[in-house]
PDB file of C-alpha atoms in Angstrom:
ATOM      1  CA  MET E   1      -0.135  -0.419   0.330  1.00 52.00           C
ATOM      2  CA  PRO E   2       1.497   3.435  -0.920  1.00 55.00           C
ATOM      3  CA  ALA E   3       2.681   5.566   2.186  1.00 53.00           C
ATOM      4  CA  SER E   4       0.305   8.322   1.204  1.00 53.00           C
ATOM      5  CA  ALA E   5      -3.197   6.367   1.934  1.00 57.00           C
ATOM      6  CA  ILE E   6      -1.740   3.866   4.852  1.00 64.00           C
ATOM      7  CA  LYS E   7      -3.319   6.827   7.138  1.00 66.00           C
ATOM      8  CA  PRO E   8      -6.727   7.245   5.620  1.00 64.00           C
ATOM      9  CA  PHE E   9      -6.896   3.460   5.449  1.00 64.00           C
ATOM     10  CA  VAL E  10      -6.133   3.268   9.405  1.00 71.00           C
ATOM     11  CA  ALA E  11      -8.392   6.240   9.912  1.00 71.00           C
ATOM     12  CA  ALA E  12     -11.170   4.121   8.077  1.00 69.00           C
ATOM     13  CA  VAL E  13     -10.781   0.836   9.716  1.00 70.00           C
ATOM     14  CA  ARG E  14     -10.666   2.686  13.403  1.00 76.00           C
ATOM     15  CA  GLN E  15     -14.089   3.957  12.046  1.00 78.00           C
ATOM     16  CA  LYS E  16     -15.382   0.756  10.475  1.00 81.00           C
ATOM     17  CA  TRP E  17     -13.989  -1.917  13.492  1.00 85.00           C
ATOM     18  CA  PRO E  18     -17.753  -3.216  13.865  1.00 88.00           C
ATOM     19  CA  LEU E  19     -17.648  -3.912  10.089  1.00 90.00           C
ATOM     20  CA  TYR E  20     -14.180  -5.866  10.159  1.00 91.00           C
ATOM     21  CA  LEU E  21     -15.397  -7.457  13.506  1.00 92.00           C
ATOM     22  CA  ALA E  22     -18.694  -9.180  11.656  1.00 93.00           C
ATOM     23  CA  GLY E  23     -16.409 -10.090   8.753  1.00 92.00           C
ATOM     24  CA  PHE E  24     -14.297 -11.972  10.604  1.00 92.00           C
ATOM     25  CA  PHE E  25     -16.979 -13.789  12.140  1.00 94.00           C
ATOM     26  CA  LEU E  26     -18.906 -14.215   8.807  1.00 93.00           C
ATOM     27  CA  ILE E  27     -15.390 -15.841   7.383  1.00 93.00           C
ATOM     28  CA  PHE E  28     -14.743 -17.865  10.614  1.00 92.00           C
ATOM     29  CA  GLY E  29     -18.106 -19.477  10.560  1.00 93.00           C
ATOM     30  CA  LEU E  30     -18.018 -20.755   7.418  1.00 93.00           C
ATOM     31  CA  LYS E  31     -14.865 -21.811   7.588  1.00 90.00           C
ATOM     32  CA  TYR E  32     -16.168 -24.150  10.465  1.00 90.00           C
ATOM     33  CA  PHE E  33     -18.938 -24.868   9.067  1.00 93.00           C
ATOM     34  CA  HIS E  34     -17.569 -26.171   5.914  1.00 91.00           C
ATOM     35  CA  SER E  35     -14.768 -27.981   7.681  1.00 88.00           C
ATOM     36  CA  LYS E  36     -17.877 -30.219   9.308  1.00 90.00           C
ATOM     37  CA  ALA E  37     -20.150 -30.011   6.300  1.00 91.00           C
ATOM     38  CA  GLY E  38     -20.581 -32.889   4.603  1.00 91.00           C
ATOM     39  CA  GLY E  39     -22.474 -33.586   1.054  1.00 89.00           C
ATOM     40  CA  ASP E  40     -25.915 -33.316   2.188  1.00 91.00           C
ATOM     41  CA  GLU E  41     -25.330 -30.079   3.909  1.00 94.00           C
ATOM     42  CA  LEU E  42     -23.191 -28.583   1.026  1.00 95.00           C
ATOM     43  CA  ALA E  43     -26.220 -29.453  -1.295  1.00 93.00           C
ATOM     44  CA  TRP E  44     -26.666 -25.833  -1.509  1.00 95.00           C
ATOM     45  CA  ILE E  45     -23.497 -24.886  -3.299  1.00 96.00           C
ATOM     46  CA  LEU E  46     -22.917 -28.901  -4.883  1.00 96.00           C
ATOM     47  CA  GLY E  47     -26.034 -29.142  -6.651  1.00 95.00           C
ATOM     48  CA  PRO E  48     -25.940 -25.458  -8.590  1.00 96.00           C
ATOM     49  CA  THR E  49     -22.615 -26.054  -9.562  1.00 96.00           C
ATOM     50  CA  ALA E  50     -23.476 -29.869 -10.437  1.00 95.00           C
ATOM     51  CA  ARG E  51     -26.101 -28.425 -12.980  1.00 95.00           C
ATOM     52  CA  LEU E  52     -24.314 -25.568 -14.106  1.00 96.00           C
ATOM     53  CA  VAL E  53     -21.298 -27.632 -15.007  1.00 95.00           C
ATOM     54  CA  GLY E  54     -23.719 -29.987 -16.804  1.00 94.00           C
ATOM     55  CA  ILE E  55     -25.331 -27.099 -18.928  1.00 95.00           C
ATOM     56  CA  MET E  56     -21.950 -26.091 -20.199  1.00 94.00           C
ATOM     57  CA  SER E  57     -20.236 -29.090 -20.866  1.00 93.00           C
ATOM     58  CA  GLY E  58     -22.858 -31.539 -21.267  1.00 91.00           C
ATOM     59  CA  ILE E  59     -21.626 -34.047 -18.422  1.00 92.00           C
ATOM     60  CA  VAL E  60     -24.521 -36.041 -16.345  1.00 91.00           C
ATOM     61  CA  PHE E  61     -24.230 -35.967 -12.089  1.00 93.00           C
ATOM     62  CA  GLU E  62     -26.374 -38.022 -10.348  1.00 93.00           C
ATOM     63  CA  ARG E  63     -26.619 -37.033  -6.565  1.00 92.00           C
ATOM     64  CA  GLU E  64     -25.169 -39.452  -4.090  1.00 90.00           C
ATOM     65  CA  PRO E  65     -26.321 -38.913  -0.343  1.00 89.00           C
ATOM     66  CA  ARG E  66     -23.726 -37.958   2.118  1.00 85.00           C
ATOM     67  CA  VAL E  67     -20.867 -37.476  -0.717  1.00 88.00           C
ATOM     68  CA  GLY E  68     -21.585 -35.005  -3.296  1.00 91.00           C
ATOM     69  CA  TYR E  69     -22.350 -35.781  -7.094  1.00 94.00           C
ATOM     70  CA  LEU E  70     -21.161 -38.011  -9.284  1.00 93.00           C
ATOM     71  CA  SER E  71     -20.183 -38.657 -13.435  1.00 92.00           C
ATOM     72  CA  ARG E  72     -20.229 -42.268 -13.667  1.00 90.00           C
ATOM     73  CA  GLN E  73     -18.939 -41.346 -17.367  1.00 89.00           C
ATOM     74  CA  PHE E  74     -16.085 -39.625 -15.776  1.00 88.00           C
ATOM     75  CA  ARG E  75     -15.668 -41.318 -13.029  1.00 87.00           C
ATOM     76  CA  PHE E  76     -15.818 -37.737 -11.338  1.00 91.00           C
ATOM     77  CA  VAL E  77     -16.884 -36.895  -8.127  1.00 92.00           C
ATOM     78  CA  ILE E  78     -17.851 -33.265  -6.998  1.00 93.00           C
ATOM     79  CA  ALA E  79     -17.214 -33.585  -3.021  1.00 92.00           C
ATOM     80  CA  PRO E  80     -17.261 -31.288  -0.369  1.00 92.00           C
ATOM     81  CA  SER E  81     -13.623 -30.521  -0.895  1.00 88.00           C
ATOM     82  CA  CYS E  82     -14.222 -29.345  -4.091  1.00 89.00           C
ATOM     83  CA  SER E  83     -17.565 -27.322  -3.380  1.00 92.00           C
ATOM     84  CA  GLY E  84     -15.787 -23.708  -3.767  1.00 94.00           C
ATOM     85  CA  VAL E  85     -16.812 -23.048  -0.273  1.00 95.00           C
ATOM     86  CA  GLU E  86     -12.715 -22.402   0.462  1.00 94.00           C
ATOM     87  CA  PHE E  87     -12.913 -19.967  -2.579  1.00 96.00           C
ATOM     88  CA  MET E  88     -16.218 -17.740  -1.676  1.00 96.00           C
ATOM     89  CA  ILE E  89     -14.558 -17.536   1.833  1.00 96.00           C
ATOM     90  CA  ILE E  90     -11.164 -16.470   0.366  1.00 95.00           C
ATOM     91  CA  ALA E  91     -13.429 -14.064  -2.221  1.00 96.00           C
ATOM     92  CA  ILE E  92     -15.117 -12.387   1.090  1.00 96.00           C
ATOM     93  CA  ALA E  93     -12.571 -11.768   2.688  1.00 95.00           C
ATOM     94  CA  ALA E  94     -10.554 -10.382  -0.071  1.00 94.00           C
ATOM     95  CA  LEU E  95     -13.685  -8.303  -0.935  1.00 95.00           C
ATOM     96  CA  VAL E  96     -14.416  -6.953   2.588  1.00 93.00           C
ATOM     97  CA  PHE E  97     -11.216  -6.650   4.194  1.00 92.00           C
ATOM     98  CA  SER E  98      -9.657  -4.418   1.121  1.00 89.00           C
ATOM     99  CA  PHE E  99     -12.497  -2.634  -0.321  1.00 90.00           C
ATOM    100  CA  ALA E 100     -14.534  -2.078   2.836  1.00 89.00           C
ATOM    101  CA  HIS E 101     -12.649   0.708   4.082  1.00 85.00           C
ATOM    102  CA  ARG E 102     -13.395   2.678   0.430  1.00 86.00           C
ATOM    103  CA  MET E 103     -17.230   3.317   1.965  1.00 87.00           C
ATOM    104  CA  ARG E 104     -17.595   6.816   3.746  1.00 84.00           C
ATOM    105  CA  THR E 105     -19.552   5.480   6.122  1.00 86.00           C
ATOM    106  CA  VAL E 106     -20.270   2.478   8.717  1.00 88.00           C
ATOM    107  CA  GLY E 107     -23.257   1.690   6.976  1.00 90.00           C
ATOM    108  CA  GLY E 108     -21.994   1.726   3.900  1.00 89.00           C
ATOM    109  CA  GLY E 109     -19.221  -0.771   4.820  1.00 89.00           C
ATOM    110  CA  PHE E 110     -22.118  -2.792   5.682  1.00 93.00           C
ATOM    111  CA  LEU E 111     -23.716  -2.562   2.372  1.00 93.00           C
ATOM    112  CA  TRP E 112     -20.517  -3.544   0.802  1.00 93.00           C
ATOM    113  CA  LEU E 113     -20.339  -6.572   2.943  1.00 94.00           C
ATOM    114  CA  ALA E 114     -23.818  -7.681   1.988  1.00 95.00           C
ATOM    115  CA  LEU E 115     -22.922  -7.115  -1.379  1.00 94.00           C
ATOM    116  CA  SER E 116     -19.980  -9.160  -1.354  1.00 95.00           C
ATOM    117  CA  LEU E 117     -22.043 -12.116   0.775  1.00 95.00           C
ATOM    118  CA  VAL E 118     -24.612 -12.084  -2.452  1.00 95.00           C
ATOM    119  CA  PHE E 119     -21.889 -11.773  -4.864  1.00 96.00           C
ATOM    120  CA  SER E 120     -20.128 -14.380  -4.160  1.00 96.00           C
ATOM    121  CA  TYR E 121     -22.864 -17.376  -4.174  1.00 97.00           C
ATOM    122  CA  PRO E 122     -23.064 -17.054  -7.934  1.00 97.00           C
ATOM    123  CA  TYR E 123     -19.410 -16.483  -8.644  1.00 97.00           C
ATOM    124  CA  THR E 124     -18.036 -19.098  -6.653  1.00 97.00           C
ATOM    125  CA  VAL E 125     -20.563 -21.557  -8.521  1.00 97.00           C
ATOM    126  CA  PHE E 126     -19.821 -19.893 -11.958  1.00 97.00           C
ATOM    127  CA  VAL E 127     -15.564 -20.573 -11.308  1.00 97.00           C
ATOM    128  CA  ASN E 128     -16.193 -23.760  -9.641  1.00 96.00           C
ATOM    129  CA  GLY E 129     -17.999 -25.090 -12.574  1.00 96.00           C
ATOM    130  CA  VAL E 130     -15.186 -23.706 -14.987  1.00 96.00           C
ATOM    131  CA  ARG E 131     -12.282 -25.524 -12.923  1.00 95.00           C
ATOM    132  CA  ILE E 132     -14.709 -28.761 -12.365  1.00 95.00           C
ATOM    133  CA  ILE E 133     -15.061 -28.564 -16.597  1.00 95.00           C
ATOM    134  CA  LEU E 134     -11.460 -28.255 -17.141  1.00 93.00           C
ATOM    135  CA  ALA E 135     -10.013 -30.930 -14.540  1.00 91.00           C
ATOM    136  CA  VAL E 136     -12.528 -33.364 -16.072  1.00 90.00           C
ATOM    137  CA  TYR E 137     -11.531 -32.631 -20.064  1.00 88.00           C
ATOM    138  CA  LEU E 138      -7.794 -31.357 -19.721  1.00 85.00           C
ATOM    139  CA  PRO E 139      -6.071 -34.624 -19.180  1.00 81.00           C
ATOM    140  CA  VAL E 140      -7.901 -36.560 -21.699  1.00 78.00           C
ATOM    141  CA  PHE E 141      -7.124 -33.537 -24.165  1.00 77.00           C
ATOM    142  CA  LEU E 142      -3.839 -33.704 -22.977  1.00 73.00           C
ATOM    143  CA  GLY E 143      -3.154 -37.338 -23.513  1.00 69.00           C
ATOM    144  CA  GLY E 144      -1.771 -38.495 -20.374  1.00 60.00           C
ATOM    145  CA  LYS E 145       1.874 -37.542 -21.870  1.00 62.00           C
ATOM    146  CA  GLY E 146       4.841 -35.825 -19.655  1.00 57.00           C
ATOM    147  CA  LEU E 147       1.521 -34.567 -17.419  1.00 64.00           C
ATOM    148  CA  PRO E 148       2.195 -34.770 -13.481  1.00 68.00           C
ATOM    149  CA  THR E 149       0.152 -36.768 -11.345  1.00 74.00           C
ATOM    150  CA  PRO E 150      -3.634 -37.077 -11.528  1.00 73.00           C
ATOM    151  CA  GLU E 151      -3.802 -35.366  -8.103  1.00 78.00           C
ATOM    152  CA  ARG E 152      -0.861 -32.563  -8.615  1.00 81.00           C
ATOM    153  CA  LEU E 153      -3.067 -31.629 -12.093  1.00 84.00           C
ATOM    154  CA  HIS E 154      -5.796 -31.569  -9.940  1.00 85.00           C
ATOM    155  CA  THR E 155      -3.923 -28.737  -7.481  1.00 87.00           C
ATOM    156  CA  VAL E 156      -2.324 -27.031 -10.632  1.00 89.00           C
ATOM    157  CA  ILE E 157      -5.898 -26.228 -12.170  1.00 91.00           C
ATOM    158  CA  GLY E 158      -7.714 -25.385  -9.147  1.00 91.00           C
ATOM    159  CA  ALA E 159      -5.000 -22.886  -8.087  1.00 91.00           C
ATOM    160  CA  ALA E 160      -4.733 -21.614 -11.897  1.00 91.00           C
ATOM    161  CA  VAL E 161      -8.844 -20.971 -11.959  1.00 94.00           C
ATOM    162  CA  TYR E 162      -9.294 -19.930  -8.525  1.00 95.00           C
ATOM    163  CA  PHE E 163      -6.754 -17.682  -8.304  1.00 93.00           C
ATOM    164  CA  THR E 164      -7.274 -15.900 -11.736  1.00 92.00           C
ATOM    165  CA  ALA E 165     -10.645 -15.471 -10.901  1.00 95.00           C
ATOM    166  CA  LEU E 166      -9.894 -13.813  -8.045  1.00 94.00           C
ATOM    167  CA  LEU E 167      -7.327 -11.302  -9.200  1.00 91.00           C
ATOM    168  CA  ILE E 168     -10.071 -10.601 -11.761  1.00 92.00           C
ATOM    169  CA  MET E 169     -12.849 -10.200  -9.539  1.00 95.00           C
ATOM    170  CA  CYS E 170     -10.202  -7.645  -7.177  1.00 92.00           C
ATOM    171  CA  LEU E 171      -9.424  -5.356 -10.039  1.00 89.00           C
ATOM    172  CA  GLY E 172     -13.220  -5.204 -10.966  1.00 91.00           C
ATOM    173  CA  ALA E 173     -14.095  -4.658  -7.265  1.00 92.00           C
ATOM    174  CA  GLY E 174     -11.402  -1.884  -6.849  1.00 89.00           C
ATOM    175  CA  ARG E 175     -12.845   0.104  -9.649  1.00 88.00           C
ATOM    176  CA  VAL E 176     -16.399  -0.533  -8.524  1.00 90.00           C
ATOM    177  CA  SER E 177     -15.671   0.450  -5.238  1.00 88.00           C
ATOM    178  CA  ARG E 178     -13.868   3.713  -5.943  1.00 86.00           C
ATOM    179  CA  LEU E 179     -17.127   4.237  -7.975  1.00 87.00           C
ATOM    180  CA  ILE E 180     -19.485   4.059  -4.970  1.00 85.00           C
ATOM    181  CA  ALA E 181     -17.257   5.575  -2.697  1.00 78.00           C
ATOM    182  CA  ARG E 182     -17.345   8.614  -5.165  1.00 76.00           C
ATOM    183  CA  THR E 183     -12.924   8.359  -4.921  1.00 74.00           C
ATOM    184  CA  PRO E 184     -10.865   9.301  -7.473  1.00 69.00           C
ATOM    185  CA  GLY E 185      -9.586   6.110  -9.278  1.00 62.00           C
ATOM    186  CA  GLY E 186      -5.516   6.395  -9.966  1.00 58.00           C
ATOM    187  CA  SER E 187      -3.791   3.956 -12.765  1.00 58.00           C
ATOM    188  CA  LEU E 188      -3.105   0.640 -11.803  1.00 60.00           C
ATOM    189  CA  THR E 189      -0.221  -0.136 -10.148  1.00 65.00           C
ATOM    190  CA  VAL E 190       1.761  -3.371  -8.675  1.00 66.00           C
ATOM    191  CA  TRP E 191      -0.297  -2.670  -5.591  1.00 72.00           C
ATOM    192  CA  ALA E 192      -3.475  -3.843  -7.049  1.00 74.00           C
ATOM    193  CA  PHE E 193      -2.427  -7.398  -7.435  1.00 78.00           C
ATOM    194  CA  LEU E 194      -1.236  -7.976  -4.116  1.00 82.00           C
ATOM    195  CA  PRO E 195      -4.810  -8.388  -1.946  1.00 85.00           C
ATOM    196  CA  PRO E 196      -6.017 -11.329  -4.092  1.00 88.00           C
ATOM    197  CA  ALA E 197      -2.113 -12.925  -3.599  1.00 88.00           C
ATOM    198  CA  PHE E 198      -1.900 -12.301  -0.063  1.00 90.00           C
ATOM    199  CA  TRP E 199      -5.912 -13.475   0.953  1.00 91.00           C
ATOM    200  CA  TYR E 200      -5.554 -16.405  -1.229  1.00 92.00           C
ATOM    201  CA  LEU E 201      -2.305 -17.747   0.229  1.00 90.00           C
ATOM    202  CA  ALA E 202      -3.219 -16.464   3.781  1.00 90.00           C
ATOM    203  CA  ILE E 203      -6.187 -18.353   4.272  1.00 91.00           C
ATOM    204  CA  ALA E 204      -5.302 -21.588   1.669  1.00 89.00           C
ATOM    205  CA  LEU E 205      -1.918 -21.790   3.539  1.00 90.00           C
ATOM    206  CA  GLY E 206      -2.103 -19.775   6.498  1.00 88.00           C
ATOM    207  CA  ILE E 207      -4.911 -21.005   8.313  1.00 87.00           C
ATOM    208  CA  PRO E 208      -3.830 -25.034   7.635  1.00 88.00           C
ATOM    209  CA  VAL E 209      -0.537 -23.898   9.296  1.00 89.00           C
ATOM    210  CA  LEU E 210      -2.409 -21.668  12.117  1.00 86.00           C
ATOM    211  CA  THR E 211      -4.006 -24.715  13.288  1.00 83.00           C
ATOM    212  CA  GLY E 212      -1.653 -27.622  12.686  1.00 86.00           C
ATOM    213  CA  ALA E 213      -3.906 -29.071  10.508  1.00 82.00           C
ATOM    214  CA  TYR E 214      -0.896 -29.405   7.743  1.00 84.00           C
ATOM    215  CA  LYS E 215       1.026 -31.712   9.747  1.00 87.00           C
ATOM    216  CA  ASN E 216      -1.591 -34.705   8.966  1.00 87.00           C
ATOM    217  CA  ASP E 217       0.656 -34.913   5.726  1.00 86.00           C
ATOM    218  CA  PRO E 218       3.786 -32.101   5.776  1.00 88.00           C
ATOM    219  CA  GLY E 219       4.773 -33.535   2.593  1.00 86.00           C
ATOM    220  CA  LYS E 220       1.781 -33.511   1.034  1.00 85.00           C
ATOM    221  CA  PHE E 221       0.996 -29.587   1.979  1.00 89.00           C
ATOM    222  CA  ALA E 222       4.716 -28.698   0.987  1.00 89.00           C
ATOM    223  CA  GLY E 223       3.750 -29.726  -2.413  1.00 86.00           C
ATOM    224  CA  TYR E 224       0.340 -28.026  -1.935  1.00 87.00           C
ATOM    225  CA  ALA E 225       1.817 -24.584  -1.063  1.00 90.00           C
ATOM    226  CA  ALA E 226       4.451 -25.074  -3.632  1.00 90.00           C
ATOM    227  CA  VAL E 227       2.230 -25.388  -6.434  1.00 87.00           C
ATOM    228  CA  MET E 228       0.085 -22.507  -5.227  1.00 87.00           C
ATOM    229  CA  ALA E 229       2.816 -20.212  -4.752  1.00 88.00           C
ATOM    230  CA  ALA E 230       4.327 -20.491  -8.024  1.00 89.00           C
ATOM    231  CA  VAL E 231       0.693 -20.168  -9.760  1.00 85.00           C
ATOM    232  CA  CYS E 232       0.099 -17.089  -8.139  1.00 84.00           C
ATOM    233  CA  ALA E 233       3.684 -15.719  -8.830  1.00 85.00           C
ATOM    234  CA  ALA E 234       2.954 -16.539 -12.642  1.00 84.00           C
ATOM    235  CA  ALA E 235       0.003 -14.736 -12.532  1.00 78.00           C
ATOM    236  CA  VAL E 236       1.383 -11.672 -10.462  1.00 77.00           C
ATOM    237  CA  LEU E 237       4.974 -11.429 -12.020  1.00 77.00           C
ATOM    238  CA  PRO E 238       4.159 -10.383 -15.637  1.00 72.00           C
ATOM    239  CA  ALA E 239       1.281  -8.346 -14.677  1.00 68.00           C
ATOM    240  CA  CYS E 240       4.091  -6.082 -12.194  1.00 67.00           C
ATOM    241  CA  LEU E 241       6.985  -6.025 -14.510  1.00 69.00           C
ATOM    242  CA  PRO E 242       5.897  -3.336 -16.565  1.00 66.00           C
ATOM    243  CA  PRO E 243       5.113  -0.929 -13.983  1.00 63.00           C
ATOM    244  CA  ILE E 244       8.187  -1.708 -12.248  1.00 64.00           C
ATOM    245  CA  LEU E 245      10.224  -1.272 -15.224  1.00 68.00           C
ATOM    246  CA  ARG E 246       8.289   1.645 -16.090  1.00 68.00           C
ATOM    247  CA  LYS E 247       9.484   3.638 -12.906  1.00 68.00           C
ATOM    248  CA  CYS E 248      13.433   1.972 -13.002  1.00 69.00           C
ATOM    249  CA  TYR E 249      13.285   3.339 -16.443  1.00 62.00           C
ATOM    250  CA  THR E 250      11.369   6.887 -15.284  1.00 69.00           C
ATOM    251  CA  GLY E 251      14.218   7.416 -12.202  1.00 63.00           C
ATOM    252  CA  ALA E 252      17.048   6.264 -14.675  1.00 60.00           C
ATOM    253  CA  ARG E 253      16.498   9.126 -17.173  1.00 66.00           C
ATOM    254  CA  LYS E 254      15.635  11.853 -14.111  1.00 66.00           C
ATOM    255  CA  HIS E 255      19.169  10.775 -13.162  1.00 58.00           C
TER     256      HIS E 255
END
């Protein structure tokens, strides 16, 4: 965050602390619910996702009680771990904690929180649907030659789709929040790419570290973390390099 924006940000956080507290409990509650929920409890998101995938790809899914939705043709299960709730939690966190401070009043901040919650659900269903279609068809298209293990490929596809969608969402939310708050918008800078990377890695990797869940299989978690970090770097660095190089070039010319 630029130094000139730190003081306004801190002042906004002090004013809107009830909003951030509500956002924290919302995210914590969703995270706890997701950790305990099975296929039946997550039917509200698994069902729409399965139907959307069927509409977009023609893949037929059947509901399996307590399991999720199964495609017998492709032997693919949309299980609770693939529900997309984790992505929805990250999306809500990124929208609320990265942009709510731009709202002029506490009421405006809570309205932004409500809009974030309403938006994140259908967006999650769509993004997760795209991820599932790629996870089903990409291995078939590539023919299995020179590919990593199915589990690793599944992780790479998920990280690439989720982070790209999060990046697009945050760039759009930045513009919308400025329009709502009627604050002038500047040119796109490196700082605009940091919130999605921070929230994606903080929730997807930080929470398992804090809770000790990674200790169940440290090797698997390390591989998962490496894939996610590599995907984030591959998406962010090409976008960050041009402004950095322009700044260096401008500074060199001045001297």
